[in-house]
Short mmCIF file of C-alpha atoms in Angstrom, two decimals:
data_model
loop_
_atom_site.label_atom_id
_atom_site.label_comp_id
_atom_site.label_asym_id
_atom_site.label_seq_id
_atom_site.Cartn_x
_atom_site.Cartn_y
_atom_site.Cartn_z
CA MET A 8 -0.39 -0.23 -0.15
CA THR A 9 1.10 3.42 -0.71
CA ASP A 10 2.21 5.44 2.13
CA ASN A 11 0.33 8.99 1.22
CA HIS A 12 2.86 11.09 2.96
CA GLN A 13 5.89 9.98 0.90
CA CYS A 14 7.48 13.31 -0.67
CA VAL A 15 10.27 13.54 -3.10
CA MET A 16 13.95 12.64 -2.24
CA GLU A 17 17.01 13.98 -3.94
CA ASP A 18 19.76 11.99 -4.26
CA GLY A 19 22.55 13.62 -2.11
CA GLY A 20 25.03 10.44 -2.92
CA GLN A 21 27.91 11.19 -5.62
CA VAL A 22 26.46 10.06 -9.43
CA HIS A 23 29.08 7.08 -10.56
CA SER A 24 31.31 7.72 -13.31
CA ASN A 25 29.91 5.57 -15.88
CA THR A 26 25.99 6.33 -14.31
CA LEU A 27 24.09 6.92 -17.48
CA LEU A 28 20.64 7.10 -15.75
CA GLU A 29 19.74 7.50 -12.12
CA GLU A 30 16.59 7.88 -10.24
CA THR A 31 14.85 7.58 -6.70
CA PHE A 32 11.82 5.17 -6.07
CA TYR A 33 9.96 4.90 -2.70
CA VAL A 34 8.56 1.53 -1.64
CA THR A 35 5.03 1.64 -1.79
CA SER A 36 4.25 -0.70 1.40
CA LYS A 37 7.22 0.48 3.76
CA LYS A 38 7.67 3.90 5.22
CA ASN A 39 11.29 4.57 5.27
CA THR A 40 12.56 3.01 2.45
CA TYR A 41 13.63 4.45 -0.70
CA TYR A 42 15.42 3.08 -4.00
CA LYS A 43 18.65 4.42 -5.75
CA VAL A 44 18.32 2.89 -9.28
CA ARG A 45 21.27 3.13 -11.73
CA LEU A 46 22.10 2.22 -15.09
CA THR A 47 25.78 1.72 -16.03
CA GLU A 48 26.86 -0.19 -18.96
CA LYS A 49 27.45 -3.10 -16.67
CA GLY A 50 23.65 -3.53 -15.89
CA LEU A 51 20.95 -2.43 -13.44
CA SER A 52 22.00 -0.94 -9.84
CA LEU A 53 19.23 -1.16 -7.05
CA GLU A 54 20.95 0.10 -3.43
CA LYS A 55 18.12 0.05 -0.88
CA ASP A 56 18.06 2.07 1.97
CA ASN A 57 16.18 1.36 4.83
CA ASN A 58 16.32 3.92 7.65
CA GLY A 59 19.77 4.21 6.69
CA ALA A 60 21.00 0.41 6.34
CA THR A 61 21.93 0.09 2.69
CA LYS A 62 21.66 -3.20 0.83
CA VAL A 63 22.88 -3.19 -3.18
CA GLU A 64 21.39 -5.80 -5.75
CA THR A 65 22.93 -5.72 -9.34
CA ILE A 66 21.25 -6.89 -12.57
CA VAL A 67 24.00 -7.48 -14.94
CA LEU A 68 22.96 -6.27 -18.73
CA ASN A 69 23.76 -9.83 -19.52
CA ASP A 70 20.56 -11.10 -17.93
CA ILE A 71 18.37 -8.26 -19.26
CA ILE A 72 16.51 -9.39 -22.76
CA GLY A 73 14.58 -6.64 -23.26
CA CYS A 74 12.49 -3.68 -21.74
CA ARG A 75 8.88 -2.40 -23.25
CA CYS A 76 6.28 0.90 -22.25
CA MET A 77 3.25 0.33 -21.02
CA ARG A 78 0.30 2.43 -19.74
CA SER A 79 -2.42 1.31 -17.65
CA LYS A 80 -6.20 0.44 -19.71
CA ARG A 81 -9.33 2.17 -18.32
CA LYS A 82 -10.91 -0.15 -15.56
CA SER A 83 -14.24 -0.82 -15.51
CA ALA A 84 -16.93 0.82 -13.57
CA GLY A 85 -16.53 0.06 -9.62
CA SER A 86 -12.61 -1.27 -10.05
CA CYS A 87 -10.34 0.28 -8.18
CA VAL A 88 -7.49 2.31 -10.26
CA CYS A 89 -4.67 -0.12 -8.83
CA GLY A 90 -6.06 -2.74 -6.50
CA PRO A 91 -4.67 -6.19 -5.34
CA GLY A 92 -5.97 -7.99 -8.27
CA THR A 93 -4.36 -6.06 -10.76
CA SER A 94 -2.25 -7.90 -13.27
CA ARG A 95 -0.31 -6.96 -16.62
CA SER A 96 -3.26 -7.77 -18.74
CA GLN A 97 -4.50 -4.56 -17.20
CA PHE A 98 -1.71 -2.63 -19.19
CA LYS A 99 -1.55 -1.40 -22.67
CA LEU A 100 1.86 -1.66 -24.72
CA VAL A 101 3.19 1.87 -25.52
CA GLU A 102 5.07 2.16 -29.01
CA SER A 103 4.19 5.25 -30.06
CA VAL A 104 2.70 8.63 -28.43
CA GLU A 105 0.13 7.94 -30.14
CA ALA A 106 -3.62 8.18 -28.46
CA TYR A 107 -5.18 4.70 -26.91
CA GLN A 108 -9.05 4.88 -26.04
CA SER A 109 -8.94 2.58 -23.80
CA TYR A 110 -5.95 4.25 -21.47
CA ASP A 111 -6.75 5.09 -18.22
CA GLU A 112 -7.73 9.05 -18.20
CA PHE A 113 -6.78 9.56 -14.21
CA ASP A 114 -3.46 7.55 -14.42
CA THR A 115 -0.75 9.50 -16.09
CA SER A 116 2.06 7.57 -15.23
CA ALA A 117 4.46 5.64 -17.88
CA TYR A 118 5.21 2.13 -16.89
CA LEU A 119 8.72 0.65 -18.19
CA TYR A 120 9.13 -3.39 -17.43
CA ILE A 121 12.76 -4.15 -17.69
CA TYR A 122 12.65 -8.56 -18.04
CA ALA A 123 15.99 -10.07 -16.67
CA TYR A 124 16.58 -14.05 -16.38
CA THR A 125 19.10 -14.20 -13.78
CA LEU A 126 20.93 -17.04 -12.59
CA LYS A 127 20.72 -18.13 -9.31
CA LYS A 128 21.77 -21.33 -7.58
CA ALA A 129 19.09 -24.04 -6.75
CA ARG A 130 19.21 -25.04 -3.31
CA MET A 131 19.96 -28.68 -3.95
CA LYS A 132 23.64 -29.58 -5.72
CA GLY A 133 24.20 -25.65 -5.64
CA ILE A 134 23.81 -26.03 -9.68
CA LYS A 135 22.71 -22.57 -11.07
CA ARG A 136 19.49 -22.12 -13.21
CA ARG A 137 17.74 -18.95 -14.32
CA GLU A 138 14.63 -16.93 -12.94
CA ARG A 139 12.59 -14.44 -14.40
CA THR A 140 12.77 -11.05 -12.86
CA THR A 141 10.65 -8.73 -13.85
CA ILE A 142 11.73 -4.53 -12.75
CA THR A 143 8.85 -2.29 -13.10
CA LEU A 144 9.88 1.47 -13.13
CA ARG A 145 6.85 3.96 -12.90
CA PHE A 146 7.27 7.26 -14.24
CA ARG A 147 5.43 9.66 -12.63
CA SER A 148 6.75 12.51 -11.69
CA PHE A 149 4.79 14.94 -14.50
CA ASP A 150 1.46 15.28 -14.40
CA LYS A 151 0.71 14.79 -18.05
CA TYR A 152 1.34 11.23 -19.27
CA GLU A 153 3.51 12.70 -22.22
CA ASP A 154 6.07 13.59 -19.84
CA ASN A 155 6.79 10.84 -18.20
CA LEU A 156 6.67 8.66 -20.76
CA ARG A 157 9.40 10.59 -22.44
CA GLU A 158 11.41 9.75 -19.15
CA ALA A 159 10.48 5.95 -19.43
CA SER A 160 11.36 6.13 -23.13
CA ARG A 161 14.97 8.16 -22.25
CA TRP A 162 15.89 4.94 -20.34
CA ARG A 163 14.50 2.26 -22.85
CA LEU A 164 16.25 3.74 -25.06
CA ALA A 165 19.74 3.18 -22.86
CA ILE A 166 18.57 -0.37 -22.12
CA LYS A 167 17.81 -1.19 -25.48
CA CYS A 168 21.63 -0.07 -26.88
CA LEU A 169 23.70 -1.13 -24.04
CA ILE A 170 21.43 -5.00 -24.81
CA VAL A 171 22.29 -4.99 -28.54
CA GLY A 172 25.96 -3.55 -27.83
CA LEU A 173 25.44 0.00 -29.23
CA PRO A 174 26.90 2.97 -27.77
CA VAL A 175 24.35 4.98 -25.90
CA PRO A 176 23.30 8.40 -27.33
CA LYS A 177 24.28 10.62 -24.46
CA SER A 178 23.18 13.72 -26.14
CA PHE A 179 19.52 11.43 -25.87
CA MET A 180 20.05 11.36 -22.34
CA SER A 181 19.92 14.38 -20.72
CA PRO A 182 16.85 15.69 -19.34
CA SER A 183 17.24 19.15 -21.79
CA HIS A 184 15.95 16.53 -24.70
CA GLU A 185 12.53 16.73 -24.79
CA ASN A 186 11.53 14.83 -28.37
CA LEU A 187 9.63 12.16 -27.63
CA GLU A 188 9.34 10.86 -31.03
CA SER A 189 13.20 10.94 -31.25
CA LEU A 190 13.23 8.75 -27.96
CA ILE A 191 11.22 5.87 -29.36
CA SER A 192 12.08 5.53 -33.13
CA ALA A 193 15.96 6.31 -32.03
CA CYS A 194 15.37 2.29 -30.25
CA PRO A 195 17.97 0.07 -31.99
CA GLY A 196 16.16 -3.62 -32.77
CA GLU A 197 16.53 -6.49 -35.14
CA GLN A 198 14.33 -6.15 -38.76
CA ARG A 199 14.83 -9.67 -39.54
CA LYS A 200 12.53 -11.79 -37.72
CA ILE A 201 13.48 -15.80 -36.19
CA LEU A 202 12.60 -18.85 -38.21
CA VAL A 203 10.90 -21.35 -35.78
CA LEU A 204 10.27 -24.64 -36.68
CA LEU A 205 7.97 -26.66 -34.62
CA ASN A 206 7.51 -30.48 -34.49
CA PRO A 207 4.25 -30.66 -32.78
CA LYS A 208 4.70 -34.59 -32.42
CA SER A 209 7.88 -34.66 -30.91
CA GLY A 210 8.31 -37.03 -27.83
CA PRO A 211 4.71 -36.05 -25.79
CA GLY A 212 3.52 -33.78 -28.52
CA ARG A 213 3.65 -31.07 -26.36
CA GLY A 214 5.58 -28.94 -28.81
CA ARG A 215 2.67 -26.05 -29.51
CA GLU A 216 2.73 -25.68 -25.90
CA THR A 217 5.31 -25.14 -24.79
CA PHE A 218 6.05 -22.65 -27.53
CA GLN A 219 3.17 -20.71 -26.21
CA LYS A 220 3.33 -21.05 -22.80
CA ARG A 221 7.25 -20.42 -22.47
CA ILE A 222 9.01 -19.46 -25.42
CA HIS A 223 6.44 -17.07 -26.88
CA PRO A 224 6.64 -14.71 -23.52
CA ILE A 225 10.35 -14.80 -23.56
CA LEU A 226 10.58 -13.76 -27.35
CA SER A 227 7.74 -11.25 -26.69
CA GLU A 228 9.91 -9.47 -23.77
CA ALA A 229 13.02 -9.09 -25.75
CA GLU A 230 10.55 -7.78 -28.57
CA ARG A 231 12.28 -9.92 -31.22
CA PRO A 232 9.38 -10.93 -34.15
CA TYR A 233 9.19 -14.85 -35.10
CA ASP A 234 7.47 -16.83 -38.42
CA VAL A 235 6.23 -20.73 -36.94
CA HIS A 236 6.76 -22.84 -39.37
CA ILE A 237 5.00 -26.54 -38.17
CA THR A 238 6.55 -29.76 -39.56
CA LYS A 239 4.26 -31.61 -41.63
CA CYS A 240 6.00 -34.70 -42.81
CA PRO A 241 9.33 -36.75 -42.20
CA ASN A 242 12.34 -34.56 -43.64
CA TYR A 243 10.28 -31.14 -43.73
CA ALA A 244 12.64 -28.91 -41.81
CA ARG A 245 15.31 -30.88 -44.09
CA GLU A 246 14.03 -29.36 -47.18
CA PHE A 247 12.70 -26.23 -45.71
CA VAL A 248 16.07 -25.31 -44.69
CA ARG A 249 17.65 -26.49 -47.84
CA THR A 250 15.40 -24.76 -50.62
CA ARG A 251 14.40 -21.63 -48.30
CA ASP A 252 16.32 -18.15 -48.64
CA ILE A 253 17.11 -18.56 -44.79
CA TYR A 254 18.78 -15.20 -44.71
CA GLN A 255 15.77 -13.23 -44.33
CA TRP A 256 15.57 -14.66 -40.51
CA SER A 257 18.23 -13.81 -38.25
CA GLY A 258 18.58 -17.19 -36.10
CA LEU A 259 16.90 -20.63 -36.51
CA LEU A 260 14.89 -22.04 -33.67
CA MET A 261 13.87 -25.48 -33.50
CA VAL A 262 11.08 -27.00 -31.15
CA GLY A 263 11.41 -30.55 -30.73
CA GLY A 264 14.04 -33.36 -29.95
CA ASP A 265 17.19 -34.16 -31.20
CA GLY A 266 15.61 -35.44 -34.53
CA ILE A 267 14.77 -32.10 -36.13
CA VAL A 268 18.41 -30.84 -35.22
CA PHE A 269 19.76 -33.53 -37.26
CA GLU A 270 17.17 -32.84 -39.96
CA VAL A 271 18.41 -29.01 -39.98
CA VAL A 272 21.89 -29.38 -39.89
CA ASN A 273 21.53 -31.95 -42.81
CA GLY A 274 19.67 -30.14 -44.75
CA LEU A 275 21.91 -27.04 -44.47
CA PHE A 276 24.71 -29.56 -45.43
CA GLN A 277 22.70 -29.72 -48.52
CA ARG A 278 23.27 -26.34 -49.44
CA PRO A 279 25.83 -25.22 -51.65
CA ASP A 280 26.39 -21.99 -49.28
CA TRP A 281 26.80 -23.93 -46.40
CA GLU A 282 29.63 -22.34 -44.96
CA LYS A 283 28.01 -19.08 -45.03
CA ALA A 284 24.90 -20.34 -43.73
CA LEU A 285 26.34 -21.74 -40.62
CA LYS A 286 28.17 -18.99 -39.95
CA GLU A 287 25.06 -16.14 -40.23
CA LEU A 288 22.71 -18.04 -39.09
CA SER A 289 22.65 -19.33 -34.96
CA LEU A 290 20.80 -22.45 -34.16
CA GLY A 291 19.04 -22.77 -30.97
CA VAL A 292 16.72 -25.92 -29.51
CA ILE A 293 13.94 -25.81 -27.22
CA PRO A 294 13.63 -29.59 -25.73
CA CYS A 295 10.25 -31.23 -26.40
CA GLY A 296 11.36 -34.41 -27.57
CA SER A 297 11.97 -38.09 -26.16
CA GLY A 298 15.70 -36.94 -26.21
CA ASN A 299 17.18 -33.86 -25.51
CA GLY A 300 20.96 -34.64 -25.56
CA LEU A 301 22.02 -31.11 -27.66
CA ALA A 302 19.86 -28.83 -25.27
CA LYS A 303 20.90 -31.08 -22.28
CA SER A 304 24.95 -30.86 -23.43
CA ILE A 305 24.40 -27.36 -23.54
CA ALA A 306 22.79 -26.50 -20.63
CA TYR A 307 25.28 -28.35 -18.60
CA ALA A 308 28.15 -26.82 -20.49
CA LYS A 309 26.68 -23.45 -19.27
CA GLN A 310 26.16 -25.26 -15.15
CA TYR A 311 22.77 -25.31 -15.05
CA SER A 312 20.13 -27.53 -13.98
CA LYS A 313 16.73 -29.46 -15.10
CA ILE A 314 16.16 -27.66 -18.53
CA SER A 315 12.96 -28.81 -19.14
CA GLU A 316 11.03 -27.75 -16.10
CA SER A 317 11.69 -24.84 -14.17
CA LYS A 318 9.27 -23.98 -11.46
CA SER A 319 11.05 -20.75 -10.37
CA PHE A 320 11.76 -20.17 -14.26
CA HIS A 321 8.16 -20.16 -15.74
CA ASP A 322 5.66 -20.18 -12.90
CA ALA A 323 5.74 -15.49 -13.52
CA ILE A 324 5.44 -16.40 -17.46
CA ASP A 325 2.53 -19.30 -17.35
CA GLY A 326 0.32 -16.55 -15.30
CA ASP A 327 -0.16 -12.94 -14.66
CA PRO A 328 1.79 -12.20 -11.95
CA ALA A 329 0.58 -9.24 -9.77
CA ILE A 330 2.11 -6.04 -9.74
CA PHE A 331 0.57 -4.14 -7.46
CA ASP A 332 0.23 -4.82 -3.73
CA GLY A 333 -2.84 -3.09 -1.85
CA SER A 334 -4.08 0.17 -3.44
CA PHE A 335 -2.32 3.43 -3.84
CA ASP A 336 -3.62 6.88 -3.81
CA SER A 337 -2.00 9.78 -6.08
CA CYS A 338 1.09 11.20 -5.28
CA ASP A 339 3.93 13.10 -6.87
CA ASP A 340 6.89 10.69 -6.18
CA ASN A 341 8.70 7.60 -7.19
CA GLU A 342 7.32 4.27 -5.89
CA ILE A 343 8.51 0.53 -5.54
CA ILE A 344 5.30 -1.82 -6.00
CA SER A 345 5.98 -5.38 -5.17
CA ASP A 346 9.02 -7.29 -4.69
CA ASN A 347 9.04 -8.63 -7.97
CA ILE A 348 11.27 -5.39 -7.75
CA THR A 349 8.23 -3.12 -9.21
CA LEU A 350 9.36 0.13 -9.27
CA GLU A 351 7.83 3.65 -9.94
CA THR A 352 9.09 6.97 -10.87
CA GLU A 353 8.20 10.04 -8.66
CA ALA A 354 4.87 11.15 -9.14
CA GLU A 355 6.72 -38.63 -36.52
CA ARG A 356 10.34 -42.48 -38.14
CA ARG A 357 12.32 -42.39 -40.74
CA GLN A 358 15.19 -43.89 -42.60
CA ARG A 359 18.75 -41.86 -41.94
CA LEU A 360 21.34 -43.28 -44.22
CA ASP A 361 22.49 -40.66 -46.40
CA SER A 362 24.57 -38.59 -43.75
CA PHE A 363 26.81 -38.92 -40.94
CA TYR A 364 26.78 -35.70 -40.77
CA SER A 365 24.72 -35.51 -37.64
CA ALA A 366 24.88 -32.78 -35.52
CA THR A 367 22.52 -33.67 -32.87
CA SER A 368 23.19 -35.38 -29.33
CA ALA A 369 22.75 -38.98 -30.67
CA LYS A 370 25.78 -38.17 -33.36
CA SER A 371 26.94 -41.81 -31.94
CA THR A 372 27.43 -44.99 -33.37
CA TYR A 373 26.51 -48.08 -31.71
CA PHE A 374 28.71 -51.74 -32.52
CA SER A 375 26.74 -55.13 -31.66
CA THR A 376 24.18 -53.69 -29.10
CA GLY A 377 22.64 -50.57 -31.03
CA SER A 378 18.81 -49.70 -30.72
CA ILE A 379 16.27 -48.89 -33.30
CA SER A 380 14.51 -45.44 -32.52
CA SER A 381 11.58 -43.85 -34.15
CA TYR A 382 10.81 -40.29 -35.06
CA HIS A 383 7.44 -39.16 -35.60
CA SER A 384 5.43 -36.44 -37.01
CA ILE A 385 3.09 -35.50 -39.17
CA ASP A 386 1.82 -36.84 -42.42
CA ASP A 387 0.32 -34.33 -45.30
CA PRO A 388 -0.10 -36.05 -48.56
CA ASN A 389 -1.92 -32.40 -49.41
CA ASN A 390 1.68 -30.69 -49.09
CA GLU A 391 2.84 -28.89 -51.80
CA ASP A 392 5.94 -26.53 -50.71
CA ILE A 393 8.58 -29.16 -49.43
CA ASP A 394 9.00 -32.79 -51.28
CA PRO A 395 11.20 -35.05 -49.26
CA GLU A 396 10.62 -38.27 -51.04
CA ASN A 397 11.64 -36.49 -54.45
CA SER A 398 14.92 -33.96 -52.34
CA SER A 399 18.55 -33.78 -53.72
CA GLN A 400 20.91 -35.87 -51.42
CA VAL A 401 23.87 -34.29 -52.71
CA MET A 402 25.96 -33.62 -49.37
CA TYR A 403 28.55 -30.60 -49.23
CA GLY A 404 30.09 -29.76 -45.97
CA PRO A 405 33.95 -29.58 -45.03
CA SER A 406 36.46 -31.88 -47.03
CA SER A 407 37.02 -35.28 -45.20
CA ARG A 408 40.41 -35.71 -44.04
CA LEU A 409 40.37 -39.47 -43.26
CA PRO A 410 41.40 -41.99 -46.26
CA ALA A 411 38.88 -43.86 -48.42
CA LEU A 412 37.06 -46.20 -46.22
CA THR A 413 38.49 -49.35 -48.66
CA SER A 414 42.11 -47.77 -48.07
CA GLU A 415 44.39 -48.84 -45.01
CA VAL A 416 44.75 -46.21 -42.00
CA SER A 417 48.10 -44.93 -41.24
CA ASN A 418 50.63 -46.44 -38.67
CA SER A 419 50.17 -43.33 -36.82
CA TRP A 420 46.08 -44.68 -35.72
CA THR A 421 45.70 -46.77 -32.74
CA GLN A 422 44.37 -50.53 -33.64
CA ILE A 423 42.37 -51.82 -30.98
CA GLU A 424 41.42 -55.50 -32.03
CA GLY A 425 39.02 -58.35 -29.96
CA GLU A 426 35.30 -58.84 -29.28
CA PHE A 427 33.03 -56.27 -28.27
CA VAL A 428 30.07 -56.08 -26.49
CA MET A 429 29.59 -52.59 -27.42
CA VAL A 430 31.39 -49.67 -29.13
CA HIS A 431 29.62 -46.36 -28.35
CA ALA A 432 31.07 -42.88 -30.21
CA ALA A 433 29.49 -39.49 -29.32
CA TYR A 434 31.39 -35.98 -28.65
CA GLN A 435 28.46 -34.31 -26.04
CA SER A 436 28.19 -34.84 -22.61
CA HIS A 437 24.50 -35.85 -22.87
CA LEU A 438 22.66 -38.05 -25.39
CA GLY A 439 19.94 -37.30 -23.46
CA GLN A 440 18.31 -35.49 -20.13
CA ASP A 441 19.07 -38.44 -18.29
CA TYR A 442 22.13 -40.06 -20.20
CA PHE A 443 25.32 -38.24 -18.88
CA PHE A 444 27.48 -39.75 -21.67
CA ALA A 445 30.91 -38.37 -21.78
CA PRO A 446 31.52 -36.12 -18.49
CA ARG A 447 34.81 -34.40 -19.65
CA ALA A 448 33.18 -33.51 -22.92
CA LYS A 449 32.87 -30.42 -23.76
CA LEU A 450 31.38 -27.70 -26.28
CA ALA A 451 33.58 -27.63 -29.35
CA ASP A 452 36.89 -28.98 -28.17
CA GLY A 453 37.31 -30.93 -30.97
CA VAL A 454 36.92 -34.76 -29.29
CA ILE A 455 34.77 -37.86 -30.14
CA TRP A 456 34.19 -39.49 -27.08
CA LEU A 457 34.77 -43.29 -28.31
CA MET A 458 33.59 -45.62 -25.12
CA ILE A 459 34.62 -49.51 -25.29
CA ILE A 460 32.91 -52.15 -23.84
CA LYS A 461 35.04 -55.63 -24.34
CA ALA A 462 33.67 -59.08 -24.22
CA GLY A 463 34.02 -60.59 -20.97
CA ILE A 464 32.41 -58.15 -18.61
CA THR A 465 31.04 -59.48 -15.36
CA ARG A 466 26.95 -59.08 -15.44
CA ALA A 467 27.87 -57.12 -12.38
CA ASN A 468 30.10 -54.52 -13.73
CA LEU A 469 27.51 -54.57 -16.74
CA LEU A 470 24.52 -53.66 -14.60
CA GLN A 471 26.75 -51.30 -12.50
CA PHE A 472 27.40 -49.44 -15.87
CA LEU A 473 23.29 -48.99 -17.13
CA LEU A 474 22.72 -47.54 -13.57
CA GLY A 475 25.98 -45.38 -13.73
CA LEU A 476 24.71 -43.84 -17.04
CA ASN A 477 22.87 -41.09 -15.51
CA ASN A 478 25.22 -39.55 -13.44
CA GLY A 479 28.40 -40.20 -15.31
CA THR A 480 29.65 -42.80 -12.92
CA HIS A 481 29.78 -45.36 -15.88
CA VAL A 482 33.00 -44.51 -16.68
CA THR A 483 34.48 -45.61 -13.79
CA ARG A 484 33.33 -49.33 -14.11
CA SER A 485 35.69 -52.07 -14.64
CA GLY A 486 35.49 -53.51 -18.38
CA VAL A 487 34.54 -49.81 -19.46
CA ASP A 488 37.20 -47.64 -21.85
CA MET A 489 36.57 -44.02 -22.35
CA ILE A 490 39.17 -43.12 -25.01
CA PRO A 491 39.20 -39.31 -26.33
CA VAL A 492 39.65 -39.15 -30.54
CA LYS A 493 39.79 -37.09 -33.27
CA ALA A 494 38.35 -39.72 -35.67
CA PHE A 495 38.07 -43.48 -36.01
CA ARG A 496 37.00 -46.48 -38.16
CA ILE A 497 34.84 -49.48 -36.72
CA GLU A 498 35.64 -52.98 -39.44
CA PRO A 499 33.32 -55.69 -38.44
CA GLU A 500 35.02 -59.17 -38.80
CA GLU A 501 34.28 -61.16 -42.07
CA GLY A 502 31.27 -63.59 -40.80
CA ALA A 503 30.48 -61.95 -37.76
CA ASN A 504 27.07 -60.82 -36.86
CA GLY A 505 25.66 -57.76 -34.77
CA TYR A 506 24.02 -54.53 -35.58
CA ILE A 507 25.30 -51.44 -36.66
CA THR A 508 23.01 -47.82 -36.16
CA VAL A 509 24.16 -44.39 -36.71
CA ASP A 510 21.72 -41.79 -34.57
CA GLY A 511 19.79 -44.54 -33.60
CA GLU A 512 18.82 -45.60 -36.96
CA LYS A 513 20.24 -48.99 -38.20
CA VAL A 514 22.93 -49.38 -41.40
CA ASP A 515 24.09 -52.07 -43.05
CA TYR A 516 27.08 -54.29 -41.14
CA GLY A 517 29.95 -53.40 -42.41
CA PRO A 518 33.11 -51.19 -42.24
CA LEU A 519 32.31 -47.44 -40.50
CA GLN A 520 34.53 -44.34 -40.31
CA ALA A 521 33.91 -40.79 -38.49
CA GLU A 522 35.66 -37.59 -37.84
CA ILE A 523 34.99 -34.54 -36.10
CA PHE A 524 34.88 -30.61 -37.13
CA PRO A 525 34.51 -28.84 -34.51
CA SER A 526 32.84 -25.43 -34.32
CA LEU A 527 31.48 -24.88 -37.77
CA ALA A 528 28.22 -23.53 -36.19
CA SER A 529 26.67 -21.28 -33.42
CA VAL A 530 24.30 -22.25 -31.01
CA MET A 531 22.01 -20.26 -28.47
CA SER A 532 22.52 -20.85 -25.22
CA PRO A 533 20.96 -19.61 -21.88
#
């Protein structure tokens, strides 16, 4: 509840040399408590003063994804101007100074929402995860809404410039710059949209729901427009990226499991301009499949916790968080409305045997005991845009440095002969969310981890091996060898029987070799 007796307090402290903007805010529900909020090139500093006791909290710039100006909407008759039930849906986005008929003429405040995903340590195991934080600055120092919007737009311009790494126009930061239109139009932003390829049947079939409830709000907060294309048949994503002008998009977001990542990467390698495409188009993956190894490996490399569910990360996204705590009366000073750091100012199976350029988490080869997986998608016989059955299978990509499969390897190669229970090769740390395959693997380290289990391993050790797959302790079991290599070749003995699978799909039982090309593409990380 707002303290009706609060007054404007001048900031008597020294302004930091790298401070771009600074303002004093008051806590609506606490007397004698105020914040000094400073925006610097490193982020947002909130210095709380409660009866002389100070505490500083910093939101680093890399954690801030975007900000937007809002104005409160007109309330229905009999409703409180800003009661306890007030939610974000009762605010209207302001992108220009044009008047909205539904705004609340009694509230001349301009609201600046700053969205951040800050790193927090979980109570269990101390693993980090990102939690959503919304900081709301309410500007109400002036009697006119346009004047308050001008001040909010000044902060928005500075934050947007810092996010994209552009210099902040210092002249626009001066209170003497009063042109509101120029402050709004000067805000930088990526004009190209993000391409979203979504497999609605991946895993439990919640791709659409996950995107709408969790990804859309984040993209909206970051003010990043996007185009969504739903996969309609096997190899749809592959043909899409192979045939379309992908440079019209600023990035490619894949919503599904490792299968859609396989399609997209192989589709890119079927382009003559594959190198340019991989260089200019960042790839992102939203884990919605039964196997989410790539996404998990990225999250593990960043030392984050679970990638599928994080209540503390999502609960504020799934609902409309209350903005106001209690009611307030008008006053001409800055306020902090809630503990969510709300501030105010003053006043679908398929063959995949054509290529081993798999960049998914299952970029792996099983010898002898490999399993066969299936891929589910939507069948659409009426699809006219994409024709996977008649697609070209020409592959480009980097030139191989290995001898021909029919040639002998040089003496520099290490050869291991014998009978094996399993040979498994992968370059990522995880092959699934709970499959910790290579604990020592790092992103772009140029290493393939070759796991070898020779014949003769006891059943007890084999059982312990299987039980240890979820936490990485399988590599310590007797009879299990984990060897880092740059390339490998598997040559089954003539007359021997077994299974070889590539990326979970069975291939002809015979010689097979692979090598790794590190750092070919950029991936989006949390």
